[in-house]
Amino acid sequence: MRRIYLDNNATTAVRPEVLEGMLPFFTEAFGNPSSLHWAGRQASPAIEQARREVAALINAKEEEIVFTSCGSEGDNLALKGTVEALQSRGNHIITTAVEHPAVLDTCRFLEKKGVEVTYLPVDREGLLDLDRLERAITSRTILISVMWANNETGVLFPIREIGALARKHQVRFFTDAVQAAGRVPVDVEEAQVDLLSLSGHKIGAPKGVGILYIRKGNPLAPLIHGGHQERRRRAGTHNVAGIVGLGIACRKAAEELETVPTRVTVLRDRLQNGIVSLIPEIKVNGALGLRLPNTLNLCFAGIEGEALLLRLDMEGIAASSGSACTSGSLGMSHVLEAMQVNPLLGQSSVRFSLGRNTTSEDIDRVLEVLPPSVQKLRDMSPFWKAGSRCCAVCLSQ
Amino acid sequence: MYSEKVLDHFSNPRNVGEMADPDATGEFGSSHCGDTIKVFLKVEDGVIQDIKFKTFGCAAAIASSSMMTEMVRGMTIEEALQLTNEMVAEALDGLPPEKMHCSCLAADGLHKAISNYRDGIR
Ligand SMILES: Cc1ncc(COP(=O)(O)O)c(C=O)c1O
Ligand SMILES: [Zn+2]
């Protein structure tokens, strides 16, 4: 069976160029970059080369890049490291209700330690109210943490405007750019970002490597103590091959930023328009003009998202769902909940996230498989009354 | 993650649909995850002659509903009241632990329909 992968927001395959570039660092160039001998000397320039490539993608300086093990580590380091370093200045963080769990759960952990956290709401389209953000800033505020792009809906936040606000009030600004970096232009100078996390496996590098960008003059307490690596900002022997892979992936993403997003947008829009015209009672989640090029999140009224995913999987199509009755609490994702999606409708959400390898034929195939799969599930749903548009109520809300 | 039987009952659910003139119906929604079943019963001389269902839920919920209808068709309503969620899950060769609650739906929906039948509620 033909396999179609439309879950690139979950992870991506390692690019062939990336794999090829990494391979020597498992065998002949295996040295520890901290070692002074010949073996170490093979590894350390490769790390510095990767650092330049990552820095170039986000317009940072090399010394502002700290290699981490993943996006979650970057998020934890940014939040916990700031709270620890700035405890004499204040104890208030402003974030949003729709962040990735790596940010939200860290904030909840910090709340238990006495930190005050404001979780800004979003509107029905998933957008923030910037006035509200500004009003939330107090003299005790030490950090604003707002993701660049939402992983479930693809909604892009106004990072430049938030950066300007943060600068005006002299509050540190952290953005989780795990879904954005390499997919849309990300410039830490233009956006006046102080901290930014990025993860390799979302952009064709392997799992187990990421970075935290730390603007000069923004000291952080480390999460991992130990050796002198990364200017004492992150101890631990470098994941040399992974870091090399991340460098190549960032260089490739930067080279393709003019072409790939445009192509992917066309395919995503064709998928979206096809679904909306072929299947009744569909809700597209997230502000239409303000999304990542590759992400499409929809509700299929009357059916449960996971059941639809399994039907698609049986046809070789991999997508994902924010809803899962395993997650308890009525199975709706916290993102759709924050967007005030009707709870019943919210359980029917499915996310398609395209990649640089997605083809027009892939989209054709999904548009062929999806309508009968949805119909079959709707036919067995007590909430779907054929002809009477059961969920009109949910959709009109 | 799912057994062959679960996948089979999910892709080709038995007895799915509505009934024109049921002797009783029962609807049950899981407060845990929102999965919902509606059961339609035809009862004659205390025996379940026909049963249909409609389910909103994940693959485990749909497969459990389908399996439940196969198990209780032809049973007396007393026998059907003995059916437990564990029995449905077992007949499906088990469910992943985090999905066990989805099978609750099937037995509970059935019991609801039977209790409505006894109370004379259609
Ligand atoms: C927005 C966002 N932040 C953080 C993460 C966590 O990244 P990682 O899987 O590398 O820890 C993800 C991954 O899904 C993400 O989408
Ligand atoms: Zn379920």
Short mmCIF file of N, CA, C and O in Angstrom, two decimals, chain B residues 2 5 10 14 17 20 35 37 43 61 69 77 81 87-88 94 96-98 100-101 103 118 121:
data_model
loop_
_atom_site.label_atom_id
_atom_site.label_comp_id
_atom_site.label_asym_id
_atom_site.label_seq_id
_atom_site.Cartn_x
_atom_site.Cartn_y
_atom_site.Cartn_z
N TYR B 2 -4.10 -2.19 18.73
CA TYR B 2 -5.38 -2.89 18.82
C TYR B 2 -5.27 -4.32 18.30
O TYR B 2 -4.50 -4.59 17.37
N LYS B 5 -9.18 -8.51 16.26
CA LYS B 5 -10.64 -8.51 16.44
C LYS B 5 -11.19 -7.10 16.57
O LYS B 5 -12.25 -6.78 16.03
N PHE B 10 -14.13 -2.83 14.21
CA PHE B 10 -14.12 -1.39 13.93
C PHE B 10 -14.37 -1.14 12.44
O PHE B 10 -15.18 -0.29 12.07
N ARG B 14 -20.80 -4.92 13.28
CA ARG B 14 -22.03 -5.69 13.11
C ARG B 14 -23.18 -4.93 13.77
O ARG B 14 -22.99 -4.29 14.79
N GLY B 17 -26.64 0.73 13.12
CA GLY B 17 -27.78 1.37 12.47
C GLY B 17 -28.91 1.63 13.45
O GLY B 17 -28.73 1.45 14.67
N ALA B 20 -36.51 0.74 13.16
CA ALA B 20 -37.72 1.51 12.87
C ALA B 20 -38.66 1.53 14.08
O ALA B 20 -39.15 2.57 14.48
N ASP B 35 -17.41 9.56 24.66
CA ASP B 35 -17.90 8.52 23.77
C ASP B 35 -19.36 8.23 24.13
O ASP B 35 -19.71 8.18 25.30
N ILE B 37 -23.05 5.90 23.14
CA ILE B 37 -23.70 4.81 22.40
C ILE B 37 -25.21 4.96 22.50
O ILE B 37 -25.73 5.44 23.52
N VAL B 43 -37.47 -6.96 21.79
CA VAL B 43 -37.54 -8.03 22.77
C VAL B 43 -38.83 -8.81 22.60
O VAL B 43 -39.90 -8.23 22.43
N ALA B 61 -14.39 2.02 21.28
CA ALA B 61 -15.81 2.19 21.60
C ALA B 61 -16.67 1.55 20.52
O ALA B 61 -17.66 0.87 20.81
N THR B 69 -23.23 -6.29 20.71
CA THR B 69 -24.49 -6.68 20.06
C THR B 69 -24.45 -8.14 19.60
O THR B 69 -25.44 -8.85 19.70
N ILE B 77 -33.20 -11.15 28.69
CA ILE B 77 -32.72 -9.87 29.22
C ILE B 77 -32.01 -10.07 30.56
O ILE B 77 -31.10 -9.33 30.89
N LEU B 81 -28.21 -8.77 31.24
CA LEU B 81 -27.84 -7.88 32.35
C LEU B 81 -26.56 -8.35 33.05
O LEU B 81 -25.93 -7.58 33.76
N MET B 87 -16.17 -8.64 29.99
CA MET B 87 -16.48 -9.74 29.06
C MET B 87 -16.40 -9.26 27.62
O MET B 87 -15.92 -9.98 26.74
N VAL B 88 -16.89 -8.05 27.37
CA VAL B 88 -16.82 -7.50 26.00
C VAL B 88 -15.36 -7.33 25.59
O VAL B 88 -14.94 -7.75 24.51
N GLY B 94 -8.98 -8.39 24.26
CA GLY B 94 -8.36 -7.36 25.08
C GLY B 94 -8.31 -5.99 24.41
O GLY B 94 -8.39 -5.88 23.19
N PRO B 96 -6.21 -2.03 24.89
CA PRO B 96 -5.10 -1.36 25.59
C PRO B 96 -5.63 -0.79 26.92
O PRO B 96 -6.77 -0.31 26.95
N PRO B 97 -4.83 -0.84 27.99
CA PRO B 97 -5.31 -0.42 29.31
C PRO B 97 -5.98 0.95 29.30
O PRO B 97 -7.03 1.14 29.92
N GLU B 98 -5.39 1.90 28.56
CA GLU B 98 -5.94 3.26 28.59
C GLU B 98 -7.25 3.34 27.80
O GLU B 98 -7.92 4.37 27.79
N MET B 100 -9.63 0.81 28.19
CA MET B 100 -10.61 -0.06 28.85
C MET B 100 -11.92 0.68 29.11
O MET B 100 -13.00 0.13 28.96
N HIS B 101 -11.81 1.94 29.49
CA HIS B 101 -13.04 2.67 29.82
C HIS B 101 -13.96 2.82 28.60
O HIS B 101 -15.15 3.01 28.75
N SER B 103 -14.81 0.52 26.63
CA SER B 103 -15.69 -0.64 26.50
C SER B 103 -16.84 -0.56 27.50
O SER B 103 -17.82 -1.27 27.39
N ARG B 118 -37.77 -2.28 30.81
CA ARG B 118 -38.53 -2.72 31.98
C ARG B 118 -39.45 -1.62 32.51
O ARG B 118 -40.50 -1.88 33.04
N ILE B 121 -40.21 2.45 28.93
CA ILE B 121 -39.83 3.66 28.18
C ILE B 121 -39.28 3.22 26.82
O ILE B 121 -38.43 2.36 26.76
#
